[in-house]
PDB file of C-alpha atoms and ligand atoms in Angstrom:
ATOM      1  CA  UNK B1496      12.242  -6.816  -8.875  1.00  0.00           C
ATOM      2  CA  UNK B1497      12.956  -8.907  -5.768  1.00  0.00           C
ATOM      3  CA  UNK B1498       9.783  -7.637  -4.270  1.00  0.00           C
ATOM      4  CA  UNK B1499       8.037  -8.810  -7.081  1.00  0.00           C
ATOM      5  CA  UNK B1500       8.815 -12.850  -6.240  1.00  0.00           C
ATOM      6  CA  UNK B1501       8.217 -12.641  -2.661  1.00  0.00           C
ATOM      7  CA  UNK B1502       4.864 -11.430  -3.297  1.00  0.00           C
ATOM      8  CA  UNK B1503       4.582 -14.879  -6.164  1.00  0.00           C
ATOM      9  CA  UNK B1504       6.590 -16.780  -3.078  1.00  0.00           C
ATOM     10  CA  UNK B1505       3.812 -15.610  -0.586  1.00  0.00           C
ATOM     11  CA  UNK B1506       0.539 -16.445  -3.150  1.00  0.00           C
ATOM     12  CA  UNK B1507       2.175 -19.979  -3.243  1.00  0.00           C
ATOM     13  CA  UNK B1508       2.137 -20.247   0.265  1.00  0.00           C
ATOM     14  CA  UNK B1509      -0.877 -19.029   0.442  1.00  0.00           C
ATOM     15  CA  UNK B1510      -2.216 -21.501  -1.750  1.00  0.00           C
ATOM     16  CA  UNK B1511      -0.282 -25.142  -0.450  1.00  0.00           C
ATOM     17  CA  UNK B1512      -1.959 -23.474   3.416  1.00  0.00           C
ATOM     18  CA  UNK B1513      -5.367 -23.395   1.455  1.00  0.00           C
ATOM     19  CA  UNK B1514      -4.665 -27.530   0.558  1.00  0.00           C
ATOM     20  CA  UNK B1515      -3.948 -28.336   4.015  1.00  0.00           C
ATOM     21  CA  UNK B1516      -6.510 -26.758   5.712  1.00  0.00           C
ATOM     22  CA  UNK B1517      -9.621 -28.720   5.973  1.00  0.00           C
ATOM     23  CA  UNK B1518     -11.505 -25.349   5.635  1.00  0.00           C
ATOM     24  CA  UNK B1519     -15.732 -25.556   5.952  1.00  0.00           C
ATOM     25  CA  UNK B1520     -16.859 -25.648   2.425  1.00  0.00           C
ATOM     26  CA  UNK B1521     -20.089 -22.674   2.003  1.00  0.00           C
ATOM     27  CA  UNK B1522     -23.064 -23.500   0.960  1.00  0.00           C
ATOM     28  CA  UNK B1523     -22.224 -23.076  -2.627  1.00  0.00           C
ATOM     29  CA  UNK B1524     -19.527 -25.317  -2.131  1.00  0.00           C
ATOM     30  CA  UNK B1525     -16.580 -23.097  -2.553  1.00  0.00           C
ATOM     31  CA  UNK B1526     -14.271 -23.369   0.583  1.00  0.00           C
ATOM     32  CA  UNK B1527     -14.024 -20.389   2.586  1.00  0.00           C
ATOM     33  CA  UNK B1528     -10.246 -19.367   3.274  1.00  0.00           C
ATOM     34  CA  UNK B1529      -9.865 -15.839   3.085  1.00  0.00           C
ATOM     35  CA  UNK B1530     -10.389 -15.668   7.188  1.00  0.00           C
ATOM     36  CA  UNK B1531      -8.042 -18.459   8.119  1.00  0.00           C
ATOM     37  CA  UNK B1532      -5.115 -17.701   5.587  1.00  0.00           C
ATOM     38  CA  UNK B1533      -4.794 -14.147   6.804  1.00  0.00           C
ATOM     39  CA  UNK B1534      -3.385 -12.759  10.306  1.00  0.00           C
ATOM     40  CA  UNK B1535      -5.778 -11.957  12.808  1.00  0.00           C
ATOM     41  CA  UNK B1536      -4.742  -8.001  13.199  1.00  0.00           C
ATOM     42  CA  UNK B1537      -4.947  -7.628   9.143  1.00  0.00           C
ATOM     43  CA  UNK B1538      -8.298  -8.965   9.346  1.00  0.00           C
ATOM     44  CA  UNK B1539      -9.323  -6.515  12.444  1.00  0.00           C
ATOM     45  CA  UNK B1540      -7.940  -3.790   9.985  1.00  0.00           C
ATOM     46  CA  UNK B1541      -9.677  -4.808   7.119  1.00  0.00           C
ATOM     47  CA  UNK B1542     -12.834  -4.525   8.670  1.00  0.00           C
ATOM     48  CA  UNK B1543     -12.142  -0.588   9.510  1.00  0.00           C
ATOM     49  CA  UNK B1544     -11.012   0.193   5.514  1.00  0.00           C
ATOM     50  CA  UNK B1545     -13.597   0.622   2.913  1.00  0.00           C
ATOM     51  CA  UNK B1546     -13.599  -1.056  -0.350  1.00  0.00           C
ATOM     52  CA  UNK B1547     -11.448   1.724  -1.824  1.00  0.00           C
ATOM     53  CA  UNK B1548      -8.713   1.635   1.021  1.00  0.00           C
ATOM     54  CA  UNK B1549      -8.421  -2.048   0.760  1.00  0.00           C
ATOM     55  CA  UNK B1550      -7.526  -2.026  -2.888  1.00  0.00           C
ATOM     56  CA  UNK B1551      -5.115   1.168  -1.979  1.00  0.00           C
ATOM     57  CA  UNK B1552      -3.464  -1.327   0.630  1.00  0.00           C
ATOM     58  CA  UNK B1553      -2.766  -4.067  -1.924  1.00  0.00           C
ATOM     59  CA  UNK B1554      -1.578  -1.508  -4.498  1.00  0.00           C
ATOM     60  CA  UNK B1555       0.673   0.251  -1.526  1.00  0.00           C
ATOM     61  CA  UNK B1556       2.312  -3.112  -0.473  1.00  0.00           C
ATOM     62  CA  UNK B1557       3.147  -3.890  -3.507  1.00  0.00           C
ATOM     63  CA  UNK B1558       4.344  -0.461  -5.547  1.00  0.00           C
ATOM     64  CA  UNK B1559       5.379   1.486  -2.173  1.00  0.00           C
ATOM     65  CA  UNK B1560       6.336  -0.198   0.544  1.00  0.00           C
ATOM     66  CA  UNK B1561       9.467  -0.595  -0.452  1.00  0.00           C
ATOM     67  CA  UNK B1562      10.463   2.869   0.442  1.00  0.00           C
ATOM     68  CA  UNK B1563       7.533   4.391   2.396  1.00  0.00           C
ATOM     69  CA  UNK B1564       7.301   1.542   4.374  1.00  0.00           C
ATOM     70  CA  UNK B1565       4.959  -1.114   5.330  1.00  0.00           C
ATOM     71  CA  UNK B1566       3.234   1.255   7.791  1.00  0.00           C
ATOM     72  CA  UNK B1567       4.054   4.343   5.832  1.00  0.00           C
ATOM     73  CA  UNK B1568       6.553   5.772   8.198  1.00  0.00           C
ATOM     74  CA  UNK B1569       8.881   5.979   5.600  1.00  0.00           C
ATOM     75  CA  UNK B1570      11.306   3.348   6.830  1.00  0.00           C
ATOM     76  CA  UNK B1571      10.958   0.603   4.082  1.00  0.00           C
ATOM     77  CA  UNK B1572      13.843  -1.646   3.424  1.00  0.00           C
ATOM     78  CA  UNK B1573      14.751   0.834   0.562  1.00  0.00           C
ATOM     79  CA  UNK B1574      14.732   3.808   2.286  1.00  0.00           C
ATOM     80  CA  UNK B1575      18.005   4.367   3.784  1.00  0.00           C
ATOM     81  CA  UNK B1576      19.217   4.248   0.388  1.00  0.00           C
ATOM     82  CA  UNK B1577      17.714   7.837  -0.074  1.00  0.00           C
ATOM     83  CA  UNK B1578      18.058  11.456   0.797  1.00  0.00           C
ATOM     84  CA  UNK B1579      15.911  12.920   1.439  1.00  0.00           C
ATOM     85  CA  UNK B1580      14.214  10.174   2.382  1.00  0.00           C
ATOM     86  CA  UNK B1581      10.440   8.794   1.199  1.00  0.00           C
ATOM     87  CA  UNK B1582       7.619  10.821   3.347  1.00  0.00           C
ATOM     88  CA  UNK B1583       6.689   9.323   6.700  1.00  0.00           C
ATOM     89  CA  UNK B1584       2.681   9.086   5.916  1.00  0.00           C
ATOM     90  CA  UNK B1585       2.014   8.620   9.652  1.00  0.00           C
ATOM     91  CA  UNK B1586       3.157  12.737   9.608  1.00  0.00           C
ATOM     92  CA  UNK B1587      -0.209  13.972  10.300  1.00  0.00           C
ATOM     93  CA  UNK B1588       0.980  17.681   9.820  1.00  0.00           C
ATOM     94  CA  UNK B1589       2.518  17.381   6.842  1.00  0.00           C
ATOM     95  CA  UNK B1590       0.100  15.391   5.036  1.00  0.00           C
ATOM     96  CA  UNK B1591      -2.793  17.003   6.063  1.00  0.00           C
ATOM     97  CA  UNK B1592      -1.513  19.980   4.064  1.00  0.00           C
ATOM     98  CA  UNK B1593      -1.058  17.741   1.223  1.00  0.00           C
ATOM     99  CA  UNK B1594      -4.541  18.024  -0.935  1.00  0.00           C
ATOM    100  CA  UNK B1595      -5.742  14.603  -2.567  1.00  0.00           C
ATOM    101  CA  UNK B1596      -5.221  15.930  -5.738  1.00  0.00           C
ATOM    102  CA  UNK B1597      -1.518  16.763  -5.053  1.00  0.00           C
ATOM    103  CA  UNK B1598      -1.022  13.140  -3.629  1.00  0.00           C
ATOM    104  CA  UNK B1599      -2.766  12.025  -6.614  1.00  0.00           C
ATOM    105  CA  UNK B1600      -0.483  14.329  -8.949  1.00  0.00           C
ATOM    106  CA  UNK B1601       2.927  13.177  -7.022  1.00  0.00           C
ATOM    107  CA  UNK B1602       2.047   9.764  -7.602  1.00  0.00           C
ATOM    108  CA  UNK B1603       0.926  10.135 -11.190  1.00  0.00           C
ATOM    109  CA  UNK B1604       3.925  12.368 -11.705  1.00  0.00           C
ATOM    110  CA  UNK B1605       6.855  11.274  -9.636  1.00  0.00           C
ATOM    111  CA  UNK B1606       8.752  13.539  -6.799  1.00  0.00           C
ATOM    112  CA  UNK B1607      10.053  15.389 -10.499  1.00  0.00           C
ATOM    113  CA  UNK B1608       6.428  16.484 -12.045  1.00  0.00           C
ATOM    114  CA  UNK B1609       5.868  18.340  -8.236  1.00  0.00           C
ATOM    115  CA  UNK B1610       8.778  19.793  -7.405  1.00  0.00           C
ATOM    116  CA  UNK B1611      10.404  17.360  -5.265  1.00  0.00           C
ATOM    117  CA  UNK B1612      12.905  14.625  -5.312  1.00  0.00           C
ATOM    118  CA  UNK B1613      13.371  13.041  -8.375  1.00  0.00           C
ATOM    119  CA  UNK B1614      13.922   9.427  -6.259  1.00  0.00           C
ATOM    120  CA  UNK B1615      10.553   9.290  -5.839  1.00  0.00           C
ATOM    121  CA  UNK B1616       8.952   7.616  -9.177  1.00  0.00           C
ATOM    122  CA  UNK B1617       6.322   8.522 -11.034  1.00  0.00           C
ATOM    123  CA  UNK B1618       3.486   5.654 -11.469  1.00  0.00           C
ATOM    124  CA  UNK B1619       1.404   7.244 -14.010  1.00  0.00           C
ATOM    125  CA  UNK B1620       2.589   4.727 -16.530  1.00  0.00           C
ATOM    126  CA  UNK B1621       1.579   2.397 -14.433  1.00  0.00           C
ATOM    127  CA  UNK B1622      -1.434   2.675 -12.460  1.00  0.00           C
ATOM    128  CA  UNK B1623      -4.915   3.699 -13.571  1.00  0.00           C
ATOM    129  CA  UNK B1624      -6.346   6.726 -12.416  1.00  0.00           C
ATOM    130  CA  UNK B1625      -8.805   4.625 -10.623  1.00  0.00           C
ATOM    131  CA  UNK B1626      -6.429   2.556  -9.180  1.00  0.00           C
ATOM    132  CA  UNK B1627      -4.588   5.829  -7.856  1.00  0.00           C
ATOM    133  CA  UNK B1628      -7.467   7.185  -6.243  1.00  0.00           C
ATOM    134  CA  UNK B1629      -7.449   3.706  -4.135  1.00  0.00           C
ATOM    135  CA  UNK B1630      -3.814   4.461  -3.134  1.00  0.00           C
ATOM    136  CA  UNK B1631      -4.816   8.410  -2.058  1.00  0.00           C
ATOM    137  CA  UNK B1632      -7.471   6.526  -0.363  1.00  0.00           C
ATOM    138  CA  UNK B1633      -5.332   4.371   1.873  1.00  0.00           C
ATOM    139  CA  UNK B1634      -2.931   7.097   2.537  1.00  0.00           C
ATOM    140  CA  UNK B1635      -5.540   8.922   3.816  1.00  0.00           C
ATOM    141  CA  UNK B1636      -6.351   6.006   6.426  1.00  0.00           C
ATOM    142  CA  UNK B1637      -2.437   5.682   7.490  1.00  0.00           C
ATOM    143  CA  UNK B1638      -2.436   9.068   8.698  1.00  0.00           C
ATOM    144  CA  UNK B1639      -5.618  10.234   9.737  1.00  0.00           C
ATOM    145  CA  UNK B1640      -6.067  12.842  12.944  1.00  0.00           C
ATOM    146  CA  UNK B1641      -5.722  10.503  15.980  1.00  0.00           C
ATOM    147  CA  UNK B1642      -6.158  13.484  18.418  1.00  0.00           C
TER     148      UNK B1642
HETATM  149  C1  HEC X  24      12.117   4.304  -4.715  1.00  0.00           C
HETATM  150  C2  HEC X  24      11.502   4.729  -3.495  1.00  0.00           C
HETATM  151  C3  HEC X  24      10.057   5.194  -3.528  1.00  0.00           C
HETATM  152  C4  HEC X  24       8.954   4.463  -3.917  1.00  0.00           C
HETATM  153  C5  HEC X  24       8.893   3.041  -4.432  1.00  0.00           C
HETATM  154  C6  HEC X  24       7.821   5.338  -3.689  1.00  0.00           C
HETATM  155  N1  HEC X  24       8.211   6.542  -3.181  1.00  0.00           N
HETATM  156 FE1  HEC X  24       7.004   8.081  -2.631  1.00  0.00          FE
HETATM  157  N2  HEC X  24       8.637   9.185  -2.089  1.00  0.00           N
HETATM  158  C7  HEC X  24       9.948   8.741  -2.166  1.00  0.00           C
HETATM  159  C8  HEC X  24      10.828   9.813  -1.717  1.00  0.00           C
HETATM  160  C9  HEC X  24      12.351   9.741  -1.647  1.00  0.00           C
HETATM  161  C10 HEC X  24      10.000  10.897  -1.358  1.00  0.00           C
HETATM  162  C11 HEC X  24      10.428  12.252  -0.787  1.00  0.00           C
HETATM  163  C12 HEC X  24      10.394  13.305  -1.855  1.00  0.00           C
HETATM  164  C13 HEC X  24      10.786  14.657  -1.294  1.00  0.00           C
HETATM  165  O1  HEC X  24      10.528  14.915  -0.108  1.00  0.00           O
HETATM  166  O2  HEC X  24      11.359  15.473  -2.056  1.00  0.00           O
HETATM  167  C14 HEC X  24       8.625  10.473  -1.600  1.00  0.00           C
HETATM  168  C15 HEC X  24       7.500  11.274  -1.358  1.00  0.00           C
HETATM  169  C16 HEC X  24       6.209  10.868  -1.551  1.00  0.00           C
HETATM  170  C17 HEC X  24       5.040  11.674  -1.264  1.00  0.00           C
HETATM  171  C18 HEC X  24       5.045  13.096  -0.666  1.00  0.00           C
HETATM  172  C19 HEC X  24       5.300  14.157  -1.713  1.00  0.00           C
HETATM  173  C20 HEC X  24       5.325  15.525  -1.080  1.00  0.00           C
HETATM  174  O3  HEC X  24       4.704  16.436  -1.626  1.00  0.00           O
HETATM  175  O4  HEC X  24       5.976  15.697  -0.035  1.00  0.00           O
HETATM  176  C21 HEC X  24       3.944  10.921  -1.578  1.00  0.00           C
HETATM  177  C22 HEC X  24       2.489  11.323  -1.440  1.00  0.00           C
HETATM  178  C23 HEC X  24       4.434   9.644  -2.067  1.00  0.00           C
HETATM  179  N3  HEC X  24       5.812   9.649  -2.047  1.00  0.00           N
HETATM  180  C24 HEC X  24       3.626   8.599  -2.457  1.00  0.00           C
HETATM  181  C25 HEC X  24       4.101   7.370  -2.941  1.00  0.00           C
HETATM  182  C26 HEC X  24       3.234   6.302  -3.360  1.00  0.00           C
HETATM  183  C27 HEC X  24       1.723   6.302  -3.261  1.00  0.00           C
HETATM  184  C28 HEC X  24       4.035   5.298  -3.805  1.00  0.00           C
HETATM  185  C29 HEC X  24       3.612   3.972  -4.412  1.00  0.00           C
HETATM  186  C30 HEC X  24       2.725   4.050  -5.542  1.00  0.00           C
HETATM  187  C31 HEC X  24       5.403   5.741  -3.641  1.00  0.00           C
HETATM  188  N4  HEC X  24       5.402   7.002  -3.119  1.00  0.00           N
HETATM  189  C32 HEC X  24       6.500   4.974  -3.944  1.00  0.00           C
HETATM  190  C33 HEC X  24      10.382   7.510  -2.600  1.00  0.00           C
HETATM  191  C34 HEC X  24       9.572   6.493  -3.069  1.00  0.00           C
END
C-alpha cells in the first residue's frame, strides 16, 4: 500500500513544480510541462518506446516494481523478501524462451495458474487484457537481444 502514496506524494510534486515553473504556454494556451517535469534520461527513453510500451512502463512502475524491480532485474525493494526470487527481466535467455502469451498468462494468472511460485500474484483481477498486453509489451523492451 505504501507504494501506492508515494506515487499520490510524487503527482503532488509534480503538480506544485508545474505552479512554479513559468513554463511557455502553446498556442492553444495550455502550458506545456510534460518535458520540463520529467528527467532528461526518461525522456531519451520515452522517445525509443512505442505507445504500447509507455503505458506498459506506467503500469510496471506501479504494479511490479516492487519486486521485479525498477529496471526489471529483479531487485525491487520487495524482493529479498522472496525465494525464489521475482525474474530478473534483463535475463535475455530466459525470457526469450518465455512466449508473450505465457507472460501474458503468468501475469493474468499469478506464479500459481503456471506452475511457479505462488509469491508471484496474479493481476487478472486487476488489469484489463489490454492493459496486460502493454505490460508484455514493455517487458519485451527491458530485455531485448543487445548482442
Ligand atoms: C510480490 C512480488 C511480485 C510482484 C509485485 C510481481 N511479481 Fe512477477 N514474480 C515474482 C516472483 C517471486 C517470481 C518468480 C516465480 C518463480 O520463478 O517461480 C515472478 C516471476 C514473474 C515472471 C516469470 C514467470 C516465469 O515463467 O518464469 C513474470 C513474467 C512476471 N513475474 C511478471 C510480473 C509482472 C508483469 C508484474 C506486475 C504486473 C509482476 N510480475 C509483479 C514476484 C512478483
Amino acid at each position: 500500500m505504501t507504494h501506492v502514496f508515494a506515487i499520490a506524494a510524487f503527482v503532488m510534486l509534480l503538480m506544485s513544480c508545474k505552479e512554479k515553473d513559468a513554463t511557455p504556454q502553446q498556442a492553444d494556451g495550455t502550458e506545456d510541462t510534460l518535458q520540463t517535469s520529467v528527467k532528461v534520461d526518461e525522456v531519451a527513453e520515452s522517445r525509443l518506446l512505442s505507445y504500447e510500451q509507455r503505458q506498459g512502463r506506467h503500469l510496471y512502475r506501479k504494479y511490479c516494481s516492487v519486486c521485479h524491480g525498477e529496471e526489471g532485474k529483479g531487485d525491487g525493494f520487495n524482493a529479498f523478501n522472496l525465494d525464489p526470487r521475482p525474474r530478473d527481466f534483463t535475463d535475455v535467455t530466459y525470457m526469450n524462451a518465455l512466449s508473450d502469451v505465457r507472460v501474458a498468462e503468468t501475469i493474468s494468472q499469478g506464479g500459481r495458474g503456471v506452475n511457479r511460485s505462488p509469491l508471484m500474484p496474479s493481476w487478472g483481477g486487476r488489469m484489463s487484457k489490454k492493459e496486460i498486453a502493454y505490460v508484455v509489451d514493455y517487458i519485451r523492451s527491458i530485455s531485448v537481444k543487445t548482442e
